Amino acid sequence: MKKIGKWFYEDLPEVLSTNDSVSDLLEKIWAPCIVSAAVQTKGRGRLGRTWTESAGNLFVSFAYEIEPQRVGHYAIISALAVLRAVRAFLPHQKVQIKWPNDVLLEGKKVSGILFEKGPKNYWIMGIGINVAATPKVENPLYEITSLADFKAKTNRFEVLEKLVHEFDELEEKYLQNGFSCVKSLWLDNAYNRGKNVVIRQNEKELKGIFEGLDDNGALIVETKDGLKTILAGDVFKENNR
Ligand code: BTN
């Protein structure tokens, strides 16, 4: 099996979801591993949504151990790693993170991350990056884009290699210096920070000013009833989905 740094790595021709395929690989080798696929037919998104594929895009999942108290931190680290990987190929474009871990390219979603609990202390981090094409999604919740829309000259393998490199580097920084260092990198690149936002969680809606992140990576919003900590949901700019 191939390796990228410390990670065992497999690229498969077609899968339902790389999150499931990496779990299968994990149960064989019990070591940090990555699975990507050329075609993913049943990609899952956050909050029960689906993730639509387009040929040439990156569908990849990482399986690795995380101590329970660090899970929120890794959600922040993973978004930063994607941000840096995208920026590496489009250094002149605006690339930002929308809480919790969507990456936006010129304000449109280019990547999403789905964290799922794996066996033992393992977590599965599934990342989709629109590299070669913008998928056709009916009634998308957000506008979407791809690296190709901005004429980036790259492919899913190069983006993956950069992503792994950035993730490993950020993790090292985090393990050496603690969460505050990655948190401030995240905040420097956050979309809508200090602005009026609406947070939608199922049927519920909460309005306030996006203040920052707490020490677990949760969102802090100043509402008319005081500061609230948000663990899950979608953030929109007020008056503009
Ligand atoms: C989201 O924005 O809702 C998260 C999308 C995550 C999509 C990726 S593609 C690779 C991995 N496999 C899946 O089934 N989902 C993730």
XYZ file of N, CA and C and ligand atoms in Angstrom:
739
model
N 0.846 -1.209 0.000
C 0.000 0.000 0.000
C 0.881 1.259 0.000
N 0.387 2.284 -0.700
C 1.168 3.532 -0.771
C 1.139 4.250 0.573
N 2.076 5.179 0.751
C 2.022 6.040 1.942
C 2.187 7.497 1.526
N 1.498 8.409 2.249
C 1.781 9.850 2.140
C 2.190 10.247 3.551
N 3.468 10.548 3.739
C 3.968 10.804 5.096
C 3.638 9.610 5.987
N 2.998 9.867 7.135
C 2.706 8.785 8.094
C 1.445 7.989 7.714
N 0.721 8.452 6.692
C -0.600 7.888 6.384
C -0.526 6.757 5.361
N -1.196 5.640 5.641
C -1.402 4.633 4.593
C -2.450 5.188 3.639
N -2.274 4.948 2.342
C -3.137 5.634 1.368
C -3.558 4.727 0.221
N -4.861 4.788 -0.070
C -5.414 4.045 -1.204
C -6.313 4.948 -2.024
N -6.209 4.868 -3.350
C -7.162 5.576 -4.223
C -7.999 4.514 -4.925
N -9.318 4.634 -4.836
C -10.203 3.602 -5.401
C -10.943 4.163 -6.620
N -11.295 3.292 -7.569
C -11.971 3.783 -8.782
C -13.387 4.289 -8.502
N -14.153 3.568 -7.683
C -15.527 4.012 -7.407
C -15.975 3.523 -6.040
N -16.587 4.411 -5.262
C -17.075 4.035 -3.929
C -18.460 4.652 -3.729
N -19.145 4.194 -2.689
C -20.382 4.859 -2.288
C -19.995 6.138 -1.556
N -19.250 5.978 -0.432
C -18.754 7.129 0.329
C -17.352 6.799 0.813
N -16.410 7.719 0.609
C -15.042 7.444 1.083
C -15.011 7.322 2.605
N -15.993 7.933 3.303
C -16.025 7.774 4.763
C -16.218 6.296 5.132
N -17.038 5.569 4.350
C -17.233 4.139 4.626
C -16.006 3.339 4.188
N -15.435 3.715 3.048
C -14.281 2.950 2.546
C -13.078 3.072 3.475
N -12.884 4.271 4.051
C -11.730 4.414 4.945
C -11.976 3.649 6.248
N -13.230 3.519 6.665
C -13.532 2.712 7.865
C -13.201 1.252 7.586
N -13.507 0.788 6.371
C -13.187 -0.610 6.019
C -11.675 -0.830 6.058
N -10.941 0.139 5.496
C -9.482 0.000 5.493
C -8.944 0.040 6.936
N -9.485 0.952 7.724
C -9.039 1.085 9.119
C -9.187 -0.242 9.866
N -10.305 -0.934 9.652
C -10.552 -2.175 10.385
C -9.594 -3.293 9.969
N -8.883 -3.067 8.852
C -7.869 -4.062 8.449
C -6.513 -3.711 9.029
N -6.190 -2.413 9.108
C -4.799 -2.063 9.440
C -4.635 -1.353 10.782
N -5.701 -0.813 11.337
C -5.640 -0.088 12.616
C -4.442 0.866 12.682
N -4.394 1.758 11.700
C -3.347 2.794 11.669
C -3.923 3.979 10.910
N -3.349 5.177 11.085
C -3.880 6.345 10.376
C -3.887 6.098 8.866
N -5.037 6.294 8.245
C -5.117 5.988 6.808
C -6.042 6.953 6.076
N -5.847 6.969 4.755
C -6.579 7.883 3.878
C -7.105 7.075 2.699
N -8.362 7.327 2.335
C -8.894 6.744 1.099
C -9.499 7.858 0.255
N -9.114 7.891 -1.027
C -9.762 8.815 -1.963
C -10.397 7.972 -3.056
N -11.227 8.612 -3.877
C -11.893 7.858 -4.939
C -12.079 8.757 -6.151
N -12.035 8.119 -7.329
C -12.266 8.870 -8.572
C -13.748 9.215 -8.680
N -14.592 8.271 -8.246
C -16.043 8.469 -8.328
C -16.651 8.119 -6.970
N -17.522 8.982 -6.489
C -18.223 8.713 -5.218
C -19.717 8.873 -5.497
N -20.457 7.781 -5.349
C -21.856 7.820 -5.804
C -22.866 8.166 -4.710
N -22.488 8.002 -3.438
C -23.446 8.324 -2.368
C -22.769 9.158 -1.284
N -22.197 10.293 -1.705
C -21.481 11.145 -0.757
C -22.436 11.761 0.260
N -21.991 11.769 1.502
C -22.806 12.362 2.570
C -22.281 13.741 2.931
N -23.212 14.645 3.305
C -22.821 15.960 3.786
C -23.216 16.116 5.249
N -22.968 17.267 5.804
C -23.350 17.548 7.193
C -24.857 17.605 7.318
N -25.336 17.376 8.522
C -26.745 17.530 8.885
C -27.659 16.751 7.930
N -27.226 15.527 7.587
C -28.065 14.618 6.793
C -28.180 14.979 5.319
N -27.338 15.886 4.852
C -27.435 16.260 3.435
C -26.611 15.321 2.563
N -26.718 15.520 1.237
C -25.889 14.708 0.348
C -24.773 15.605 -0.209
N -23.745 14.975 -0.722
C -22.638 15.707 -1.343
C -22.571 15.257 -2.793
N -22.773 16.201 -3.706
C -22.875 15.844 -5.119
C -21.499 15.782 -5.757
N -21.312 14.740 -6.568
C -19.984 14.593 -7.192
C -19.949 15.188 -8.592
N -18.749 15.461 -9.035
C -18.484 15.816 -10.424
C -17.115 15.242 -10.728
N -16.927 14.742 -11.944
C -15.678 14.057 -12.280
C -14.473 14.961 -12.034
N -13.442 14.390 -11.443
C -12.191 15.117 -11.234
C -12.126 15.854 -9.908
N -13.224 15.856 -9.151
C -13.179 16.513 -7.834
C -12.548 15.587 -6.799
N -12.179 16.171 -5.667
C -11.524 15.372 -4.629
C -12.550 14.903 -3.599
N -12.614 13.581 -3.435
C -13.427 12.974 -2.377
C -12.439 12.169 -1.562
N -12.260 12.543 -0.315
C -11.207 11.872 0.457
C -11.606 11.788 1.928
N -11.194 10.707 2.573
C -11.465 10.567 4.004
C -10.214 10.118 4.727
N -10.056 10.671 5.914
C -8.913 10.361 6.770
C -9.469 9.636 7.998
N -8.780 8.591 8.456
C -9.161 7.948 9.719
C -7.977 8.058 10.663
N -8.200 8.618 11.850
C -7.104 8.738 12.816
C -7.685 8.885 14.217
N -6.827 8.642 15.197
C -7.286 8.684 16.591
C -7.278 10.112 17.110
N -8.338 10.475 17.818
C -8.391 11.795 18.457
C -8.885 11.584 19.891
N -8.190 12.177 20.845
C -8.693 12.112 22.221
C -10.003 12.895 22.256
N -11.013 12.381 23.009
C -12.348 12.985 22.961
C -12.357 14.504 23.171
N -11.524 15.002 24.063
C -11.564 16.447 24.354
C -10.956 17.298 23.231
N -10.365 16.641 22.235
C -9.713 17.396 21.156
C -10.518 17.416 19.851
N -11.678 16.740 19.834
C -12.405 16.582 18.565
C -12.754 17.928 17.922
N -13.268 18.870 18.718
C -13.635 20.191 18.190
C -12.428 20.917 17.625
N -11.272 20.689 18.232
C -10.046 21.338 17.755
C -9.672 20.826 16.361
N -9.859 19.522 16.176
C -9.501 18.944 14.879
C -10.435 19.410 13.771
N -11.680 19.740 14.124
C -12.593 20.286 13.106
C -12.045 21.626 12.608
N -11.474 22.393 13.511
C -10.905 23.701 13.169
C -9.613 23.520 12.344
N -8.781 22.577 12.786
C -7.520 22.314 12.079
C -7.789 21.842 10.649
N -8.799 20.982 10.496
C -9.058 20.432 9.155
C -9.492 21.544 8.201
N -10.329 22.463 8.679
C -10.768 23.563 7.806
C -9.583 24.440 7.408
N -8.695 24.673 8.358
C -7.501 25.483 8.046
C -6.620 24.791 7.010
N -6.515 23.468 7.136
C -5.687 22.720 6.175
C -6.289 22.834 4.775
N -7.617 22.744 4.676
C -8.264 22.879 3.356
C -8.049 24.298 2.825
N -8.250 25.279 3.710
C -8.053 26.678 3.300
C -6.672 26.870 2.686
N -5.665 26.345 3.355
C -4.292 26.537 2.870
C -4.042 25.776 1.579
N -4.648 24.588 1.467
C -4.459 23.807 0.238
C -5.099 24.544 -0.942
N -6.286 25.095 -0.746
C -6.953 25.822 -1.837
C -6.149 27.070 -2.192
N -5.710 27.769 -1.160
C -4.962 29.018 -1.385
C -3.650 28.764 -2.142
N -3.060 27.608 -1.907
C -1.790 27.302 -2.568
C -1.945 27.324 -4.086
N -3.137 26.950 -4.572
C -3.339 26.901 -6.030
C -3.976 28.181 -6.571
N -4.552 28.996 -5.683
C -5.172 30.262 -6.103
C -4.746 31.376 -5.142
N -3.444 31.735 -5.172
C -2.934 32.664 -4.163
C -3.533 34.065 -4.235
N -4.156 34.416 -5.361
C -4.676 35.783 -5.482
C -6.176 35.873 -5.210
N -6.802 34.747 -4.929
C -8.244 34.781 -4.673
C -8.523 34.859 -3.168
N -9.740 35.333 -2.868
C -10.140 35.399 -1.455
C -10.636 34.005 -1.015
N -9.949 33.425 -0.038
C -10.346 32.107 0.473
C -10.617 32.268 1.967
N -11.794 31.819 2.415
C -12.184 32.018 3.820
C -12.845 30.754 4.370
N -12.980 30.740 5.701
C -13.654 29.601 6.337
C -14.984 30.060 6.903
N -15.997 29.268 6.617
C -17.313 29.562 7.187
C -17.581 28.491 8.229
N -17.865 28.937 9.442
C -18.034 27.989 10.548
C -19.071 26.926 10.225
N -18.842 25.656 10.585
C -17.659 25.201 11.310
C -16.467 24.952 10.387
N -16.706 24.333 9.229
C -15.524 24.047 8.422
C -15.779 24.003 6.914
N -16.681 24.854 6.450
C -16.797 25.021 4.992
C -15.688 25.970 4.548
N -15.157 25.727 3.361
C -14.196 26.701 2.810
C -14.847 27.391 1.615
N -14.744 28.720 1.616
C -15.350 29.541 0.577
C -14.268 30.145 -0.300
N -14.551 30.157 -1.594
C -13.656 30.782 -2.562
C -14.444 31.936 -3.165
N -13.946 33.142 -2.957
C -14.676 34.358 -3.374
C -16.146 34.267 -2.936
N -16.359 33.840 -1.691
C -17.709 33.839 -1.095
C -18.578 32.650 -1.457
N -18.068 31.726 -2.301
C -18.878 30.564 -2.679
C -18.226 29.290 -2.150
N -19.065 28.327 -1.800
C -18.516 27.119 -1.158
C -17.727 26.270 -2.152
N -16.487 25.963 -1.778
C -15.645 25.137 -2.638
C -15.334 23.801 -1.969
N -15.574 23.729 -0.651
C -15.238 22.509 0.082
C -16.121 22.339 1.315
N -16.374 21.095 1.662
C -17.111 20.799 2.890
C -16.452 19.624 3.601
N -16.647 19.569 4.908
C -16.026 18.511 5.714
C -17.093 17.850 6.579
N -17.046 16.527 6.606
C -17.977 15.770 7.446
C -17.179 14.905 8.415
N -17.297 15.207 9.705
C -16.650 14.403 10.748
C -17.632 13.354 11.238
N -17.216 12.109 11.264
C -18.076 11.054 11.818
C -17.260 10.226 12.807
N -17.931 9.761 13.854
C -17.234 8.951 14.867
C -16.932 7.586 14.271
N -15.699 7.139 14.408
C -15.321 5.798 13.967
C -15.230 4.875 15.168
N -14.642 3.667 14.992
C -14.493 2.757 16.121
C -13.419 3.239 17.101
N -13.481 2.728 18.324
C -12.527 3.089 19.399
C -12.426 4.614 19.481
N -11.179 5.135 19.497
C -11.018 6.599 19.553
C -10.815 7.192 18.164
N -11.107 6.410 17.144
C -10.879 6.899 15.784
C -12.029 7.795 15.330
N -11.684 8.782 14.535
C -12.665 9.640 13.870
C -12.416 9.593 12.374
N -13.492 9.786 11.646
C -13.401 9.774 10.189
C -13.649 11.203 9.722
N -12.670 11.757 9.025
C -12.784 13.136 8.537
C -12.909 13.076 7.010
N -14.106 13.325 6.529
C -14.352 13.251 5.079
C -14.343 14.648 4.480
N -13.569 14.807 3.418
C -13.408 16.135 2.819
C -13.752 16.075 1.331
N -14.598 16.992 0.904
C -14.886 17.125 -0.517
C -14.373 18.479 -0.980
N -13.567 18.488 -2.034
C -13.098 19.768 -2.605
C -13.438 19.758 -4.096
N -14.140 20.795 -4.523
C -14.484 20.903 -5.941
C -13.250 21.404 -6.678
N -12.527 20.459 -7.253
C -11.268 20.797 -7.923
C -11.513 21.084 -9.409
N -12.123 20.109 -10.096
C -12.182 20.182 -11.563
C -13.491 20.752 -12.096
N -14.552 20.721 -11.263
C -15.854 21.171 -11.777
C -16.769 21.577 -10.630
N -17.695 22.459 -10.933
C -18.716 22.852 -9.952
C -19.921 21.931 -10.153
N -20.248 21.117 -9.147
C -21.364 20.183 -9.343
C -22.683 20.912 -9.573
N -23.562 20.249 -10.305
C -24.898 20.833 -10.505
C -25.772 20.380 -9.350
N -26.138 21.321 -8.494
C -26.952 20.990 -7.319
C -28.262 21.756 -7.440
N -29.368 21.026 -7.286
C -30.667 21.722 -7.336
C -30.918 22.435 -6.019
N -31.370 23.649 -6.066
C -31.630 24.472 -4.875
C -30.516 24.412 -3.845
N -29.295 24.758 -4.208
C -28.222 24.682 -3.203
C -28.473 25.683 -2.073
N -28.041 25.288 -0.891
C -28.214 26.145 0.285
C -27.309 27.374 0.171
N -26.133 27.159 -0.447
C -25.167 28.241 -0.660
C -24.771 28.210 -2.129
N -24.216 29.306 -2.611
C -23.645 29.275 -3.959
C -22.390 28.412 -3.916
N -22.139 27.680 -4.994
C -20.960 26.814 -4.988
C -20.040 27.134 -6.168
N -18.791 26.739 -5.998
C -17.806 26.999 -7.037
C -16.754 25.890 -7.036
N -15.736 26.061 -7.861
C -14.657 25.071 -7.916
C -13.338 25.789 -8.221
N -12.239 25.082 -7.992
C -10.928 25.639 -8.340
C -10.866 25.900 -9.848
N -11.496 25.022 -10.620
C -11.467 25.167 -12.084
C -12.159 26.455 -12.527
N -13.200 26.868 -11.802
C -13.894 28.119 -12.166
C -12.942 29.313 -12.125
N -11.872 29.184 -11.329
C -10.899 30.281 -11.221
C -9.597 29.940 -11.962
N -9.729 28.956 -12.862
C -8.609 28.595 -13.764
C -7.376 28.060 -13.023
N -7.598 27.413 -11.867
C -6.452 26.811 -11.175
C -5.948 25.640 -11.999
N -4.637 25.556 -12.144
C -4.080 24.458 -12.931
C -3.617 23.385 -11.964
N -4.495 22.435 -11.683
C -4.125 21.381 -10.756
C -5.057 20.193 -10.946
N -4.895 19.181 -10.106
C -5.785 18.013 -10.168
C -5.968 17.478 -8.747
N -6.853 16.495 -8.594
C -7.225 16.049 -7.240
C -6.043 15.442 -6.472
N -5.084 14.845 -7.196
C -3.951 14.239 -6.493
C -3.026 15.311 -5.905
N -2.780 16.344 -6.699
C -1.921 17.438 -6.194
C -2.585 18.141 -5.012
N -3.885 18.348 -5.118
C -4.587 19.031 -4.021
C -4.538 18.162 -2.759
N -4.707 16.849 -2.941
C -4.657 15.950 -1.781
C -3.282 15.993 -1.119
N -2.247 15.950 -1.925
C -0.906 15.959 -1.345
C -0.664 17.235 -0.522
N -1.094 18.353 -1.076
C -0.940 19.625 -0.368
C -1.761 19.613 0.932
N -2.978 19.087 0.821
C -3.875 19.028 1.979
C -3.251 18.210 3.123
N -2.685 17.067 2.777
C -2.088 16.204 3.807
C -0.902 16.928 4.451
N -0.113 17.567 3.618
C 1.059 18.285 4.112
C 0.630 19.392 5.090
N -0.380 20.163 4.695
C -0.853 21.274 5.546
C -1.460 20.739 6.842
N -2.221 19.659 6.729
C -2.844 19.089 7.925
C -1.768 18.637 8.920
N -0.764 17.919 8.408
C 0.287 17.408 9.301
C 1.037 18.564 9.964
N 1.283 19.622 9.191
C 2.024 20.761 9.733
C 1.206 21.490 10.803
N -0.084 21.685 10.522
C -0.939 22.379 11.494
C -1.120 21.543 12.758
N -1.231 20.227 12.579
C -1.398 19.358 13.752
C -0.172 19.458 14.656
N 0.996 19.480 14.020
C 2.222 19.566 14.804
C 2.259 20.877 15.593
N 1.887 21.956 14.901
C 1.850 23.274 15.539
C 0.894 23.254 16.741
N -0.268 22.639 16.538
C -1.289 22.541 17.583
C -0.786 21.705 18.764
N -0.161 20.570 18.475
C 0.281 19.706 19.573
C 1.417 20.359 20.357
N 2.195 21.187 19.663
C 3.302 21.862 20.366
C 2.846 23.099 21.130
N 1.957 23.886 20.496
C 1.633 25.208 21.057
C 0.232 25.341 21.628
N -0.615 24.343 21.419
C -1.966 24.413 21.973
C -2.969 24.996 20.995
N -4.251 24.994 21.415
C -5.342 25.371 20.518
C -5.337 26.850 20.161
N -4.847 27.710 21.090
C -4.978 29.153 20.846
C -4.299 29.558 19.539
N -3.246 28.857 19.185
C -2.502 29.213 17.969
C -3.323 28.896 16.709
N -3.933 27.695 16.646
C -4.747 27.393 15.450
C -6.058 28.181 15.468
N -6.552 28.437 16.667
C -7.789 29.226 16.762
C -7.572 30.619 16.173
N -6.438 31.238 16.469
C -6.259 32.592 15.936
C -6.014 32.559 14.420
N -5.370 31.505 13.926
C -5.231 31.380 12.459
C -6.612 31.239 11.825
N -7.473 30.464 12.462
C -8.836 30.252 11.948
C -9.592 31.581 11.941
N -9.508 32.304 13.072
C -10.267 33.568 13.180
C -9.785 34.603 12.165
N -8.489 34.581 11.871
C -7.952 35.530 10.875
C -8.581 35.323 9.501
N -9.090 34.128 9.278
C -9.625 33.788 7.953
C -11.127 33.530 7.973
N -11.783 33.936 9.059
C -13.206 33.594 9.210
C -14.112 34.528 8.422
N -15.090 33.944 7.782
C -16.091 34.674 7.018
C -17.141 35.202 8.002
N -17.504 36.470 7.858
C -18.583 37.062 8.676
C -18.234 37.360 10.127
N -16.977 37.299 10.490
C -16.632 37.582 11.882
C -16.975 39.034 12.204
N -17.619 39.272 13.348
C -17.993 40.625 13.757
C -19.254 41.127 13.071
N -19.849 40.279 12.231
C -21.047 40.717 11.488
C -22.312 40.118 12.090
N -23.439 40.700 11.668
C -24.728 40.135 12.077
C -24.974 38.866 11.284
N -25.244 37.782 12.005
C -25.484 36.503 11.320
C -26.775 35.866 11.838
N -27.246 34.917 11.050
C -28.389 34.105 11.459
C -27.893 32.676 11.498
N -28.147 31.979 12.603
C -27.749 30.573 12.680
C -29.003 29.728 12.605
N -29.024 28.805 11.655
C -30.186 27.921 11.519
C -29.804 26.530 12.004
N -30.609 26.015 12.927
C -30.419 24.658 13.428
C -31.774 23.985 13.307
N -31.926 23.058 12.402
C -33.233 22.449 12.087
C -34.237 23.560 11.854
N -35.280 23.621 12.694
C -36.313 24.641 12.493
C -35.963 25.944 13.214
N -34.978 25.848 14.125
C -34.691 27.014 14.979
C -33.799 28.040 14.278
N -33.966 29.293 14.656
C -33.152 30.361 14.092
C -32.663 31.264 15.218
N -31.413 31.633 15.180
C -30.859 32.497 16.207
C -30.115 33.633 15.519
N -30.373 34.863 15.992
C -29.692 36.000 15.365
C -28.695 36.615 16.334
N -27.601 37.129 15.799
C -26.645 37.793 16.675
C -25.398 38.188 15.918
N -24.407 38.618 16.685
C -23.129 38.993 16.072
C -22.122 37.858 16.294
N -21.475 37.458 15.219
C -20.482 36.388 15.291
C -19.240 36.943 15.995
N -19.066 36.515 17.258
C -17.996 37.050 18.106
C -16.680 36.301 17.979
N -16.766 34.976 17.920
C -15.514 34.213 17.872
C -15.754 32.746 18.147
N -14.703 32.085 18.627
C -14.774 30.649 18.923
C -14.472 30.439 20.394
N -15.084 29.432 21.004
C -14.692 29.126 22.389
C -13.500 28.153 22.366
N -13.088 27.694 23.542
C -11.867 26.891 23.587
C -12.058 25.455 23.108
N -13.291 25.123 22.707
C -13.516 23.810 22.087
C -13.784 23.928 20.596
N -13.752 25.144 20.057
C -14.022 25.322 18.631
C -15.487 25.608 18.343
N -16.327 25.753 19.392
C -17.743 26.095 19.163
C -17.860 27.590 18.846
N -18.974 27.944 18.187
C -19.180 29.326 17.742
C -19.772 30.167 18.882
N -19.238 31.377 19.072
C -19.813 32.273 20.088
C -20.541 33.399 19.374
N -21.810 33.561 19.746
C -22.631 34.596 19.125
C -23.200 35.488 20.218
N -23.106 36.804 19.997
C -23.715 37.730 20.959
C -25.143 38.003 20.504
N -26.106 37.528 21.281
C -27.515 37.710 20.924
C -28.114 38.768 21.844
N -29.363 39.099 21.609
C -30.003 40.100 22.490
C -30.151 39.546 23.911
N -30.077 38.229 24.081
C -30.148 37.636 25.429
C -28.770 37.271 25.975
N -27.717 37.809 25.374
C -26.368 37.538 25.886
C -25.602 36.578 24.979
N -24.412 36.176 25.454
C -23.550 35.316 24.627
C -24.095 33.892 24.582
N -24.123 33.309 23.379
C -24.578 31.919 23.231
C -23.480 31.128 22.534
N -23.347 29.866 22.927
C -22.364 28.977 22.303
C -23.104 27.990 21.410
N -22.673 27.913 20.158
C -23.382 27.077 19.183
C -22.498 25.900 18.790
N -23.067 24.694 18.901
C -22.278 23.499 18.593
C -22.486 22.994 17.173
N -23.686 23.242 16.600
C -23.955 22.751 15.243
C -24.964 23.655 14.572
N -24.881 23.747 13.264
C -25.857 24.567 12.533
C -25.241 25.166 11.292
N -26.000 26.015 10.623
C -25.515 26.712 9.442
C -25.547 28.195 9.715
N -24.482 28.891 9.320
C -24.412 30.333 9.571
C -24.623 31.086 8.270
N -25.503 32.053 8.319
C -25.746 32.901 7.151
C -25.580 34.353 7.561
N -25.242 35.173 6.568
C -25.200 36.609 6.812
C -26.642 37.057 6.957
N -26.931 37.976 7.891
C -28.321 38.375 8.066
C -28.845 39.041 6.788
N -30.082 38.753 6.427
C -30.745 39.283 5.217
C -30.117 38.794 3.925
N -29.339 37.737 4.000
C -28.696 37.236 2.793
C -28.264 35.803 3.080
N -29.051 34.831 2.608
C -28.769 33.434 2.887
C -27.312 33.168 2.627
C -20.746 19.277 3.938
O -20.354 20.373 3.557
O -21.947 19.073 4.162
C -19.756 18.171 4.127
C -19.468 17.455 2.843
C -18.447 16.342 2.976
C -18.265 15.599 1.672
C -17.126 14.630 1.723
S -16.716 13.973 0.116
C -15.680 12.794 0.854
C -16.353 12.306 2.119
N -17.262 11.212 1.841
C -18.547 11.529 2.076
O -19.517 10.773 1.928
N -18.622 12.813 2.516
C -17.308 13.413 2.620
